[in-house]
Tab-separated table of C-alpha atoms in Angstrom:
chain	number	residue	atom	x	y	z
A	1	UNK	CA	12.391	1.730	27.473
A	2	UNK	CA	15.430	2.825	25.559
A	3	UNK	CA	17.272	4.290	28.561
A	4	UNK	CA	16.866	1.084	30.560
A	5	UNK	CA	18.067	-0.886	27.526
A	6	UNK	CA	21.289	1.165	27.592
A	7	UNK	CA	21.721	0.327	31.264
A	8	UNK	CA	21.305	-3.396	30.538
A	9	UNK	CA	23.948	-3.182	27.831
A	10	UNK	CA	26.266	-1.333	30.223
A	11	UNK	CA	25.737	-3.902	32.984
A	12	UNK	CA	26.374	-6.739	30.514
A	13	UNK	CA	29.600	-5.042	29.398
A	14	UNK	CA	30.726	-4.615	33.009
A	15	UNK	CA	30.009	-8.275	33.769
A	16	UNK	CA	32.066	-9.322	30.725
A	17	UNK	CA	34.933	-7.041	31.776
A	18	UNK	CA	34.829	-8.465	35.307
A	19	UNK	CA	35.030	-12.006	33.892
A	20	UNK	CA	37.946	-11.105	31.619
A	21	UNK	CA	39.638	-9.307	34.502
A	22	UNK	CA	39.229	-12.323	36.772
A	23	UNK	CA	40.594	-14.662	34.082
A	24	UNK	CA	43.617	-12.422	33.552
A	25	UNK	CA	44.138	-12.253	37.318
A	26	UNK	CA	44.221	-16.027	37.632
A	27	UNK	CA	46.500	-16.308	34.601
A	28	UNK	CA	48.895	-13.848	36.232
A	29	UNK	CA	48.742	-15.740	39.547
A	30	UNK	CA	49.713	-18.953	37.737
A	31	UNK	CA	52.530	-17.071	35.986
A	32	UNK	CA	53.888	-15.736	39.289
A	33	UNK	CA	53.752	-19.183	40.938
A	34	UNK	CA	55.376	-20.903	37.963
A	35	UNK	CA	58.285	-18.461	37.698
A	36	UNK	CA	58.713	-17.437	41.333
A	37	UNK	CA	62.265	-18.815	41.396
A	38	UNK	CA	63.307	-16.606	38.423
A	39	UNK	CA	63.082	-13.246	40.210
A	40	UNK	CA	61.276	-11.163	42.761
A	41	UNK	CA	57.561	-10.580	42.373
A	42	UNK	CA	58.242	-6.978	41.349
A	43	UNK	CA	60.709	-8.122	38.680
A	44	UNK	CA	58.188	-10.657	37.389
A	45	UNK	CA	55.479	-7.977	37.369
A	46	UNK	CA	57.705	-5.681	35.299
A	47	UNK	CA	58.532	-8.493	32.866
A	48	UNK	CA	54.880	-9.490	32.532
A	49	UNK	CA	53.930	-5.846	31.951
A	50	UNK	CA	56.604	-5.482	29.263
A	51	UNK	CA	55.684	-8.746	27.532
A	52	UNK	CA	51.952	-8.034	27.495
A	53	UNK	CA	52.561	-4.600	25.993
A	54	UNK	CA	54.982	-5.878	23.332
A	55	UNK	CA	52.472	-8.532	22.263
A	56	UNK	CA	49.687	-5.939	22.128
A	57	UNK	CA	51.791	-3.835	19.744
A	58	UNK	CA	50.741	-6.239	16.993
A	59	UNK	CA	47.229	-4.762	17.221
A	60	UNK	CA	48.638	-1.388	16.190
A	61	UNK	CA	49.147	-2.758	12.697
A	62	UNK	CA	45.391	-3.217	12.298
A	63	UNK	CA	44.716	0.314	13.562
A	64	UNK	CA	47.616	2.075	11.853
A	65	UNK	CA	45.455	4.357	9.659
A	66	UNK	CA	43.449	5.624	12.652
A	67	UNK	CA	46.542	6.082	14.774
A	68	UNK	CA	48.436	8.060	12.130
A	69	UNK	CA	45.373	10.224	11.422
A	70	UNK	CA	45.007	11.001	15.135
A	71	UNK	CA	48.723	11.708	15.430
A	72	UNK	CA	48.524	14.233	12.593
A	73	UNK	CA	45.629	15.958	14.374
A	74	UNK	CA	47.573	16.011	17.646
A	75	UNK	CA	50.672	17.506	16.039
A	76	UNK	CA	48.610	20.143	14.232
A	77	UNK	CA	46.711	21.336	17.323
A	78	UNK	CA	47.354	24.823	18.705
A	79	UNK	CA	50.411	25.244	20.896
A	80	UNK	CA	50.079	25.453	24.647
A	81	UNK	CA	51.626	28.916	24.797
A	82	UNK	CA	54.353	30.844	23.021
A	83	UNK	CA	56.854	30.081	25.808
A	84	UNK	CA	56.183	26.326	25.450
A	85	UNK	CA	55.708	25.597	21.727
A	86	UNK	CA	54.263	22.118	22.266
A	87	UNK	CA	50.957	21.208	20.580
A	88	UNK	CA	48.229	21.138	23.222
A	89	UNK	CA	46.815	17.727	22.257
A	90	UNK	CA	50.280	16.221	22.186
A	91	UNK	CA	50.953	17.468	25.710
A	92	UNK	CA	47.645	16.089	27.009
A	93	UNK	CA	48.356	12.767	25.318
A	94	UNK	CA	51.826	12.604	26.904
A	95	UNK	CA	50.403	13.424	30.342
A	96	UNK	CA	47.680	10.825	29.881
A	97	UNK	CA	50.274	8.212	28.913
A	98	UNK	CA	52.361	8.992	31.998
A	99	UNK	CA	49.375	8.596	34.307
A	100	UNK	CA	48.384	5.384	32.506
A	101	UNK	CA	51.930	4.074	32.950
A	102	UNK	CA	51.824	4.729	36.688
A	103	UNK	CA	48.389	3.146	36.932
A	104	UNK	CA	49.149	-0.026	34.966
A	105	UNK	CA	52.476	-0.504	36.706
A	106	UNK	CA	50.636	-0.290	40.034
A	107	UNK	CA	48.063	-2.826	38.846
A	108	UNK	CA	50.768	-5.291	37.786
A	109	UNK	CA	52.607	-4.835	41.096
A	110	UNK	CA	49.314	-5.338	42.932
A	111	UNK	CA	48.620	-8.529	40.967
A	112	UNK	CA	52.117	-9.809	41.773
A	113	UNK	CA	51.612	-9.467	45.513
A	114	UNK	CA	47.904	-10.115	46.159
A	115	UNK	CA	45.251	-12.647	45.179
A	116	UNK	CA	43.257	-12.186	41.967
A	117	UNK	CA	40.116	-11.535	44.024
A	118	UNK	CA	41.803	-8.757	46.008
A	119	UNK	CA	43.047	-7.181	42.771
A	120	UNK	CA	39.612	-7.475	41.150
A	121	UNK	CA	37.903	-5.813	44.111
A	122	UNK	CA	40.523	-3.056	44.229
A	123	UNK	CA	40.076	-2.341	40.520
A	124	UNK	CA	36.282	-2.333	40.884
A	125	UNK	CA	36.511	0.277	43.632
A	126	UNK	CA	38.888	2.309	41.444
A	127	UNK	CA	36.396	2.198	38.563
A	128	UNK	CA	33.622	3.262	40.906
A	129	UNK	CA	35.706	6.200	42.121
A	130	UNK	CA	36.242	7.179	38.470
A	131	UNK	CA	32.465	7.331	38.025
A	132	UNK	CA	32.128	9.472	41.158
A	133	UNK	CA	34.875	11.784	39.908
A	134	UNK	CA	33.100	12.014	36.548
A	135	UNK	CA	29.857	13.000	38.265
A	136	UNK	CA	31.564	15.613	40.433
A	137	UNK	CA	34.138	17.023	38.011
A	138	UNK	CA	32.123	17.009	34.785
A	139	UNK	CA	28.660	17.401	36.300
A	140	UNK	CA	27.391	14.090	34.929
A	141	UNK	CA	24.090	12.981	36.447
A	142	UNK	CA	23.927	10.766	39.541
A	143	UNK	CA	20.855	8.541	39.564
A	144	UNK	CA	19.330	6.116	42.031
A	145	UNK	CA	20.999	3.320	40.031
A	146	UNK	CA	24.403	4.819	40.891
A	147	UNK	CA	23.373	4.712	44.540
A	148	UNK	CA	22.362	1.052	44.251
A	149	UNK	CA	25.718	0.290	42.610
A	150	UNK	CA	27.475	2.098	45.468
A	151	UNK	CA	25.760	-0.122	48.019
A	152	UNK	CA	26.563	-3.259	46.013
A	153	UNK	CA	30.229	-2.363	45.469
A	154	UNK	CA	30.980	-1.373	49.036
A	155	UNK	CA	28.786	-4.187	50.363
A	156	UNK	CA	30.917	-6.622	48.378
A	157	UNK	CA	34.122	-5.019	49.628
A	158	UNK	CA	32.849	-5.218	53.208
A	159	UNK	CA	31.834	-8.877	52.794
A	160	UNK	CA	35.250	-9.678	51.315
A	161	UNK	CA	37.011	-7.903	54.177
A	162	UNK	CA	35.133	-10.093	56.664
A	163	UNK	CA	36.360	-13.355	55.099
A	164	UNK	CA	39.248	-15.098	56.833
A	165	UNK	CA	42.554	-15.287	54.994
A	166	UNK	CA	43.211	-18.563	53.104
A	167	UNK	CA	46.199	-19.434	55.325
A	168	UNK	CA	44.009	-19.019	58.411
A	169	UNK	CA	41.350	-21.317	56.950
A	170	UNK	CA	43.940	-24.027	56.211
A	171	UNK	CA	45.392	-23.741	59.729
A	172	UNK	CA	41.901	-24.106	61.215
A	173	UNK	CA	41.222	-27.190	59.051
A	174	UNK	CA	44.483	-28.834	60.187
A	175	UNK	CA	43.781	-28.013	63.830
A	176	UNK	CA	40.322	-29.621	63.661
């Protein structure tokens, strides 16, 4: 009943995210092809990362009340220790932001150098590994549905790895 309904909602959300992710991947691929003469792929990835984050700053205006309330809570949290008088929540937020920076920079570099499908599969495996880590680290339950998802994810990765590269397909078409 209700538990299965939650799973359906979760699956629907994941499908939507995959579609958005694929659309963004193809948009980035078009961007890299269009501006390939303006810089290296890594330079274009950095510029695209910067631009997408500057544009997203406009959304902060709509969430300003929530952000400032959360910031006040972070600054008022207990300090880490007397030797390091930094509020605990502020430190965790800074560490989280640093790891997010490394992650997103890696994703943009990946998207600059590989096909959208390769990026999408890589990110799907990363999300799956996050779920596994959540189950192990935080003791969250692992159900038979997680096992089915494991088979589907790695089955898809295996099937993708068996496909010939696009350049190889074109060469075979020309040879025939």
